[in-house]
């Protein structure tokens, strides 16, 4: 610049710091900073932020905090942009103690807006699976900020990951009804993942319909399970789909009966049962709340196994062929399920779902 006859005044030096912040050029940034210090007048607030960004690029979050404190000392206070930047840096470094301290300081400063700081903090909690802390941060955010879609999506994601699907559904529905917040591709993929993971295929289908209507992309990791859902509810049930269902949501009792778990409404389960019967798969159903077990009993279980065995993974065949075997908690869940009372044996498909209200 000197060779071109350009004076390195305050504005030029700030521009140099901005360029250094993109590249992480510490040496050139410090040269420009020292030059700024030698110029009479107040230091530009943005220069501190750019300098923090330079050291954040090279992973020195404590140096960033040092620059933030220097800003407070030299100027009397930090700016909102500086608070946002230091929160971003500390949360990316997962320095939870310092991040929480700075967020509390930010809140007490009375400065606005606080939203971006809460977003950084909650994203850190989400990454660390600290769902109780995230919930508390979300509550604090609601006390001081107008919620937006980004912050609600983080909270929704936390609810799904922590297994609180009822609250997740309530939150999603609230977002959907709120014209200011609304839902987007991420919102729908989060709740879709929750429904699929919990086996609530009927609700998953409704979200799928919504996403098709809105032309939202579905995450590739969900497509396999989703195709299984649609096969269950919309088309003739195919043998590979039944095999997948048995491997990941089934249980074989000590008496060799086969039980398949399904979550949803009574009407939705009846639809699945009718589809199974259309494939000559006779079954009976027991349900409690929104959880149902479809039972293939006696010779029907033998017929079911013959249909699905070719599609069962080789490593699982012996395991699933044996009696009283299942994945996860299915064995515990089915301990009180009994199909021996005969109360529903001769009823038509639309009437023989036996609901256990105990």
CSV table of C-alpha atoms in Angstrom, one decimal:
chain,number,residue,atom,x,y,z
A,1,UNK,CA,0.0,0.0,0.0
A,2,UNK,CA,2.9,2.3,0.8
A,3,UNK,CA,4.4,1.7,-2.7
A,4,UNK,CA,1.0,2.6,-4.2
A,5,UNK,CA,1.0,5.8,-2.2
A,6,UNK,CA,-2.0,4.8,0.0
A,7,UNK,CA,-1.9,6.2,3.5
A,8,UNK,CA,-2.6,3.5,6.2
A,9,UNK,CA,-5.1,5.5,8.1
A,10,UNK,CA,-7.8,4.2,10.4
A,11,UNK,CA,-10.2,3.0,7.8
A,12,UNK,CA,-7.5,1.2,5.8
A,13,UNK,CA,-6.1,-0.5,8.9
A,14,UNK,CA,-9.6,-1.7,9.9
A,15,UNK,CA,-10.0,-3.1,6.3
A,16,UNK,CA,-6.7,-4.9,6.8
A,17,UNK,CA,-7.9,-6.4,10.0
A,18,UNK,CA,-11.1,-7.5,8.3
A,19,UNK,CA,-9.1,-9.3,5.6
A,20,UNK,CA,-6.9,-10.9,8.2
A,21,UNK,CA,-10.0,-12.2,10.1
A,22,UNK,CA,-11.0,-14.2,7.0
A,23,UNK,CA,-7.5,-15.7,6.6
A,24,UNK,CA,-6.5,-16.1,10.2
A,25,UNK,CA,-3.3,-14.0,9.4
A,26,UNK,CA,-2.2,-13.3,13.0
A,27,UNK,CA,1.1,-11.6,12.1
A,28,UNK,CA,-0.4,-9.0,9.7
A,29,UNK,CA,-3.4,-8.4,12.0
A,30,UNK,CA,-1.1,-7.6,14.9
A,31,UNK,CA,0.9,-5.2,12.7
A,32,UNK,CA,-2.3,-3.4,11.7
A,33,UNK,CA,-3.5,-3.4,15.3
A,34,UNK,CA,-0.3,-1.8,16.6
A,35,UNK,CA,-0.5,0.8,13.9
A,36,UNK,CA,-4.1,1.6,15.0
A,37,UNK,CA,-2.9,2.1,18.6
A,38,UNK,CA,-0.5,4.7,17.4
A,39,UNK,CA,-3.2,6.8,15.8
A,40,UNK,CA,-4.8,9.5,17.9
A,41,UNK,CA,-8.6,9.1,18.5
A,42,UNK,CA,-10.9,6.4,19.6
A,43,UNK,CA,-10.3,2.8,18.5
A,44,UNK,CA,-13.0,1.5,16.1
A,45,UNK,CA,-15.2,-1.0,17.8
A,46,UNK,CA,-15.2,-3.3,14.8
A,47,UNK,CA,-11.4,-3.6,15.0
A,48,UNK,CA,-11.7,-5.5,18.3
A,49,UNK,CA,-14.3,-7.9,16.7
A,50,UNK,CA,-12.1,-8.5,13.7
A,51,UNK,CA,-9.1,-9.2,15.9
A,52,UNK,CA,-11.1,-11.7,17.9
A,53,UNK,CA,-12.1,-13.4,14.6
A,54,UNK,CA,-8.4,-13.7,13.7
A,55,UNK,CA,-7.5,-15.6,16.8
A,56,UNK,CA,-10.6,-17.6,16.7
A,57,UNK,CA,-9.5,-18.8,13.3
A,58,UNK,CA,-6.3,-20.3,14.8
A,59,UNK,CA,-8.2,-21.8,17.8
A,60,UNK,CA,-7.1,-19.4,20.5
A,61,UNK,CA,-10.4,-18.7,22.3
A,62,UNK,CA,-8.7,-17.4,25.5
A,63,UNK,CA,-6.9,-14.8,23.4
A,64,UNK,CA,-10.3,-13.8,22.1
A,65,UNK,CA,-11.6,-13.4,25.6
A,66,UNK,CA,-8.5,-11.3,26.4
A,67,UNK,CA,-9.3,-9.0,23.4
A,68,UNK,CA,-12.9,-8.8,24.5
A,69,UNK,CA,-11.8,-7.7,28.1
A,70,UNK,CA,-9.4,-5.2,26.5
A,71,UNK,CA,-12.3,-3.7,24.6
A,72,UNK,CA,-14.3,-3.2,27.8
A,73,UNK,CA,-11.3,-1.6,29.5
A,74,UNK,CA,-10.4,0.8,26.6
A,75,UNK,CA,-13.9,1.8,25.6
A,76,UNK,CA,-15.8,1.4,28.8
A,77,UNK,CA,-18.1,-1.4,27.5
A,78,UNK,CA,-18.3,-4.0,24.8
A,79,UNK,CA,-20.7,-3.8,21.9
A,80,UNK,CA,-23.5,-6.2,21.1
A,81,UNK,CA,-21.5,-7.5,18.1
A,82,UNK,CA,-18.6,-8.2,20.4
A,83,UNK,CA,-20.8,-10.1,22.8
A,84,UNK,CA,-22.1,-12.1,19.9
A,85,UNK,CA,-18.6,-12.9,18.7
A,86,UNK,CA,-17.2,-13.9,22.1
A,87,UNK,CA,-20.3,-16.2,22.6
A,88,UNK,CA,-19.7,-17.8,19.2
A,89,UNK,CA,-16.0,-18.4,20.0
A,90,UNK,CA,-16.5,-19.8,23.5
A,91,UNK,CA,-19.4,-22.0,22.5
A,92,UNK,CA,-17.4,-23.4,19.5
A,93,UNK,CA,-14.6,-24.1,21.9
A,94,UNK,CA,-17.1,-25.8,24.2
A,95,UNK,CA,-15.8,-23.8,27.1
A,96,UNK,CA,-19.1,-24.1,28.9
A,97,UNK,CA,-18.2,-22.3,32.1
A,98,UNK,CA,-16.9,-19.2,30.4
A,99,UNK,CA,-19.8,-19.2,27.8
A,100,UNK,CA,-22.4,-19.3,30.6
A,101,UNK,CA,-20.5,-16.5,32.5
A,102,UNK,CA,-20.4,-14.3,29.4
A,103,UNK,CA,-24.0,-15.0,28.5
A,104,UNK,CA,-25.1,-14.0,32.0
A,105,UNK,CA,-23.0,-10.8,31.8
A,106,UNK,CA,-24.6,-10.1,28.4
A,107,UNK,CA,-28.1,-10.4,29.8
A,108,UNK,CA,-27.3,-8.2,32.8
A,109,UNK,CA,-25.8,-5.5,30.5
A,110,UNK,CA,-29.3,-4.7,29.3
A,111,UNK,CA,-28.1,-4.8,25.7
A,112,UNK,CA,-30.2,-6.2,22.9
A,113,UNK,CA,-30.7,-8.3,20.9
A,114,UNK,CA,-29.7,-11.4,23.0
A,115,UNK,CA,-31.1,-14.0,20.6
A,116,UNK,CA,-27.8,-14.8,18.8
A,117,UNK,CA,-26.1,-15.4,22.1
A,118,UNK,CA,-28.8,-17.9,23.2
A,119,UNK,CA,-28.5,-19.7,19.8
A,120,UNK,CA,-24.8,-20.2,20.3
A,121,UNK,CA,-25.3,-21.4,23.9
A,122,UNK,CA,-28.1,-23.8,23.0
A,123,UNK,CA,-26.3,-25.2,20.0
A,124,UNK,CA,-23.3,-26.0,22.3
A,125,UNK,CA,-25.7,-27.8,24.8
A,126,UNK,CA,-27.3,-29.7,22.0
A,127,UNK,CA,-23.9,-30.9,20.7
A,128,UNK,CA,-22.9,-32.0,24.2
A,129,UNK,CA,-26.3,-33.6,24.9
A,130,UNK,CA,-27.0,-31.4,27.9
A,131,UNK,CA,-30.7,-31.3,27.4
A,132,UNK,CA,-31.7,-30.0,30.8
A,133,UNK,CA,-29.3,-27.0,30.4
A,134,UNK,CA,-30.7,-26.4,26.9
A,135,UNK,CA,-34.3,-26.4,28.3
A,136,UNK,CA,-33.3,-23.9,30.9
A,137,UNK,CA,-31.6,-21.7,28.4
A,138,UNK,CA,-34.7,-21.8,26.1
A,139,UNK,CA,-36.9,-20.8,29.0
A,140,UNK,CA,-34.5,-17.9,29.8
A,141,UNK,CA,-34.6,-16.9,26.1
A,142,UNK,CA,-38.4,-16.8,26.1
A,143,UNK,CA,-38.3,-14.4,29.1
A,144,UNK,CA,-36.1,-11.8,27.2
A,145,UNK,CA,-36.6,-12.4,23.5
A,146,UNK,CA,-39.3,-13.0,20.9
A,147,UNK,CA,-38.7,-16.7,19.8
A,148,UNK,CA,-37.7,-17.3,16.2
A,149,UNK,CA,-37.6,-20.5,14.1
A,150,UNK,CA,-33.9,-21.1,14.6
A,151,UNK,CA,-34.1,-21.2,18.4
A,152,UNK,CA,-37.3,-23.3,18.3
A,153,UNK,CA,-35.7,-25.8,16.0
A,154,UNK,CA,-32.8,-26.2,18.4
A,155,UNK,CA,-35.2,-26.8,21.2
A,156,UNK,CA,-37.3,-29.2,19.1
A,157,UNK,CA,-34.1,-31.2,18.2
A,158,UNK,CA,-33.2,-31.5,21.8
A,159,UNK,CA,-36.7,-32.8,22.7
A,160,UNK,CA,-36.5,-35.5,20.0
A,161,UNK,CA,-32.9,-36.5,21.0
A,162,UNK,CA,-33.9,-36.7,24.7
A,163,UNK,CA,-36.9,-38.9,23.9
A,164,UNK,CA,-39.6,-36.4,25.0
A,165,UNK,CA,-41.7,-36.9,21.8
A,166,UNK,CA,-44.9,-35.7,23.3
A,167,UNK,CA,-43.4,-32.3,24.1
A,168,UNK,CA,-41.6,-32.3,20.7
A,169,UNK,CA,-45.0,-32.8,19.0
A,170,UNK,CA,-46.6,-30.0,21.0
A,171,UNK,CA,-43.7,-27.7,20.2
A,172,UNK,CA,-43.8,-28.6,16.4
A,173,UNK,CA,-47.5,-28.0,16.3
A,174,UNK,CA,-47.1,-24.6,18.1
A,175,UNK,CA,-44.5,-23.6,15.6
A,176,UNK,CA,-46.6,-24.7,12.7
A,177,UNK,CA,-49.6,-22.6,13.9
A,178,UNK,CA,-47.4,-19.6,14.7
A,179,UNK,CA,-47.3,-17.5,11.5
A,180,UNK,CA,-44.2,-15.6,12.8
A,181,UNK,CA,-42.2,-18.7,13.7
A,182,UNK,CA,-43.5,-21.4,11.3
A,183,UNK,CA,-41.7,-24.6,10.3
A,184,UNK,CA,-39.1,-25.3,7.6
A,185,UNK,CA,-37.2,-28.3,6.2
A,186,UNK,CA,-35.2,-28.7,9.4
A,187,UNK,CA,-38.3,-28.6,11.6
A,188,UNK,CA,-40.0,-31.3,9.6
A,189,UNK,CA,-36.9,-33.6,9.4
A,190,UNK,CA,-36.4,-33.4,13.1
A,191,UNK,CA,-40.0,-34.4,14.0
A,192,UNK,CA,-40.0,-37.0,11.2
A,193,UNK,CA,-36.9,-38.6,12.7
A,194,UNK,CA,-38.6,-38.6,16.1
A,195,UNK,CA,-41.7,-40.4,14.8
A,196,UNK,CA,-39.7,-42.9,12.8
A,197,UNK,CA,-37.4,-43.7,15.7
A,198,UNK,CA,-40.3,-44.2,18.1
A,199,UNK,CA,-42.2,-46.4,15.6
A,200,UNK,CA,-45.1,-43.9,15.2
A,201,UNK,CA,-45.5,-44.5,11.5
A,202,UNK,CA,-48.9,-43.0,11.2
A,203,UNK,CA,-47.8,-39.6,12.3
A,204,UNK,CA,-44.6,-39.9,10.3
A,205,UNK,CA,-46.8,-40.4,7.2
A,206,UNK,CA,-48.6,-37.1,8.0
A,207,UNK,CA,-45.3,-35.2,8.2
A,208,UNK,CA,-44.2,-36.8,5.0
A,209,UNK,CA,-47.4,-35.5,3.3
A,210,UNK,CA,-46.7,-32.1,4.7
A,211,UNK,CA,-43.1,-32.1,3.4
A,212,UNK,CA,-44.3,-33.2,0.0
A,213,UNK,CA,-46.9,-30.4,0.0
A,214,UNK,CA,-44.2,-27.8,1.0
A,215,UNK,CA,-41.6,-29.4,-1.3
A,216,UNK,CA,-39.2,-29.9,1.6
A,217,UNK,CA,-36.2,-32.2,1.1
A,218,UNK,CA,-36.1,-35.4,3.3
A,219,UNK,CA,-32.8,-36.3,4.8
A,220,UNK,CA,-31.3,-39.3,3.1
A,221,UNK,CA,-30.7,-41.1,6.4
A,222,UNK,CA,-34.5,-41.2,6.9
A,223,UNK,CA,-35.5,-42.4,3.4
A,224,UNK,CA,-35.1,-46.1,4.2
A,225,UNK,CA,-37.3,-46.0,7.2
A,226,UNK,CA,-39.8,-43.8,5.5
A,227,UNK,CA,-40.1,-46.1,2.5
A,228,UNK,CA,-40.9,-48.8,5.1
A,229,UNK,CA,-43.6,-46.6,6.6
A,230,UNK,CA,-45.2,-45.9,3.3
A,231,UNK,CA,-45.1,-49.6,2.3
A,232,UNK,CA,-47.0,-50.3,5.5
A,233,UNK,CA,-49.7,-47.7,5.1
A,234,UNK,CA,-50.2,-47.1,1.4
A,235,UNK,CA,-49.4,-50.2,-0.6
A,236,UNK,CA,-49.4,-53.9,-0.4
A,237,UNK,CA,-47.1,-55.0,2.4
A,238,UNK,CA,-43.9,-56.5,0.8
A,239,UNK,CA,-41.9,-59.3,2.3
A,240,UNK,CA,-38.7,-57.3,2.8
A,241,UNK,CA,-40.7,-54.6,4.6
A,242,UNK,CA,-42.1,-57.3,7.0
A,243,UNK,CA,-38.6,-58.6,7.5
A,244,UNK,CA,-37.3,-55.1,8.4
A,245,UNK,CA,-40.3,-54.6,10.8
A,246,UNK,CA,-39.6,-57.9,12.5
A,247,UNK,CA,-35.8,-57.3,12.9
A,248,UNK,CA,-36.2,-53.8,14.3
A,249,UNK,CA,-39.6,-53.8,16.0
A,250,UNK,CA,-40.5,-57.5,16.7
A,251,UNK,CA,-40.4,-60.1,19.4
A,252,UNK,CA,-40.7,-63.9,19.4
A,253,UNK,CA,-42.3,-65.4,22.5
A,254,UNK,CA,-41.2,-68.6,24.2
A,255,UNK,CA,-44.3,-70.2,22.6
A,256,UNK,CA,-43.0,-69.3,19.2
A,257,UNK,CA,-45.6,-66.6,18.5
A,258,UNK,CA,-44.4,-63.5,16.7
A,259,UNK,CA,-45.3,-60.0,17.9
A,260,UNK,CA,-44.7,-56.8,15.9
A,261,UNK,CA,-44.8,-53.4,17.6
A,262,UNK,CA,-46.6,-50.4,16.0
A,263,UNK,CA,-47.4,-46.9,17.3
A,264,UNK,CA,-50.3,-44.8,16.0
A,265,UNK,CA,-54.0,-44.4,16.2
A,266,UNK,CA,-56.6,-47.2,16.3
A,267,UNK,CA,-57.7,-46.3,12.8
A,268,UNK,CA,-54.2,-46.4,11.5
A,269,UNK,CA,-53.5,-49.8,13.0
A,270,UNK,CA,-56.7,-51.2,11.6
A,271,UNK,CA,-55.6,-50.0,8.2
A,272,UNK,CA,-52.3,-52.0,8.6
A,273,UNK,CA,-54.1,-55.1,9.8
A,274,UNK,CA,-56.4,-55.0,6.8
A,275,UNK,CA,-53.4,-54.8,4.5
A,276,UNK,CA,-51.8,-57.8,6.2
A,277,UNK,CA,-55.0,-59.8,6.0
A,278,UNK,CA,-55.1,-59.0,2.3
A,279,UNK,CA,-51.8,-60.9,2.0
A,280,UNK,CA,-53.3,-63.8,3.9
A,281,UNK,CA,-51.5,-62.9,7.1
A,282,UNK,CA,-54.0,-63.5,9.9
A,283,UNK,CA,-53.2,-61.7,13.1
A,284,UNK,CA,-54.7,-60.3,16.3
A,285,UNK,CA,-54.0,-57.0,18.0
A,286,UNK,CA,-53.5,-55.8,21.6
A,287,UNK,CA,-53.0,-52.2,22.4
A,288,UNK,CA,-52.5,-49.7,25.2
A,289,UNK,CA,-52.6,-46.0,24.6
A,290,UNK,CA,-51.0,-45.5,21.2
A,291,UNK,CA,-48.8,-48.6,21.4
A,292,UNK,CA,-50.1,-51.8,19.7
A,293,UNK,CA,-48.7,-55.3,19.3
A,294,UNK,CA,-49.8,-57.2,16.2
A,295,UNK,CA,-49.6,-60.9,17.0
A,296,UNK,CA,-49.1,-63.9,14.6
A,297,UNK,CA,-50.1,-66.9,16.6
A,298,UNK,CA,-49.6,-70.6,16.2
A,299,UNK,CA,-49.5,-71.6,12.5
A,300,UNK,CA,-49.8,-68.0,11.5
A,301,UNK,CA,-46.4,-67.3,13.1
A,302,UNK,CA,-44.9,-70.2,11.1
A,303,UNK,CA,-46.3,-68.8,7.9
A,304,UNK,CA,-45.0,-65.4,8.7
A,305,UNK,CA,-41.5,-66.7,9.3
A,306,UNK,CA,-41.5,-68.6,6.0
A,307,UNK,CA,-42.3,-65.3,4.3
A,308,UNK,CA,-39.7,-63.2,5.9
A,309,UNK,CA,-36.8,-65.6,6.5
A,310,UNK,CA,-35.1,-65.1,3.1
A,311,UNK,CA,-34.9,-61.4,3.8
A,312,UNK,CA,-33.6,-61.6,7.4
A,313,UNK,CA,-30.0,-60.6,7.8
A,314,UNK,CA,-27.8,-63.8,8.1
A,315,UNK,CA,-26.3,-62.7,11.4
A,316,UNK,CA,-29.8,-62.4,12.9
A,317,UNK,CA,-31.5,-65.5,11.6
A,318,UNK,CA,-30.5,-67.8,14.5
A,319,UNK,CA,-31.2,-65.1,17.0
A,320,UNK,CA,-34.7,-64.4,15.7
A,321,UNK,CA,-35.5,-68.1,15.0
A,322,UNK,CA,-35.0,-69.0,18.7
A,323,UNK,CA,-37.8,-68.5,21.1
A,324,UNK,CA,-38.2,-65.5,23.5
A,325,UNK,CA,-35.8,-63.3,21.5
A,326,UNK,CA,-36.2,-59.7,20.6
A,327,UNK,CA,-34.3,-56.4,20.2
A,328,UNK,CA,-34.0,-53.8,22.9
A,329,UNK,CA,-36.8,-53.5,25.4
A,330,UNK,CA,-39.4,-55.4,23.4
A,331,UNK,CA,-39.2,-58.5,25.6
A,332,UNK,CA,-39.9,-56.4,28.7
A,333,UNK,CA,-42.8,-54.5,27.0
A,334,UNK,CA,-44.5,-57.7,25.9
A,335,UNK,CA,-44.4,-59.5,29.3
A,336,UNK,CA,-48.0,-58.5,30.1
A,337,UNK,CA,-49.4,-58.9,26.5
A,338,UNK,CA,-51.6,-61.9,26.2
A,339,UNK,CA,-53.7,-63.1,23.3
A,340,UNK,CA,-55.1,-66.1,25.1
A,341,UNK,CA,-58.4,-64.7,26.3
A,342,UNK,CA,-60.1,-65.4,23.0
A,343,UNK,CA,-62.1,-62.2,23.2
A,344,UNK,CA,-61.2,-61.0,19.8
A,345,UNK,CA,-60.6,-64.2,17.8
A,346,UNK,CA,-63.7,-64.2,15.6
A,347,UNK,CA,-64.2,-60.4,15.1
A,348,UNK,CA,-63.8,-58.7,11.8
A,349,UNK,CA,-60.6,-56.6,11.2
A,350,UNK,CA,-62.3,-53.3,11.9
A,351,UNK,CA,-63.5,-54.5,15.3
A,352,UNK,CA,-61.0,-56.9,16.8
A,353,UNK,CA,-58.4,-54.5,18.2
A,354,UNK,CA,-58.5,-55.3,21.9
A,355,UNK,CA,-57.5,-52.2,23.9
A,356,UNK,CA,-56.0,-52.8,27.3
A,357,UNK,CA,-57.1,-49.9,29.6
A,358,UNK,CA,-55.5,-51.2,32.8
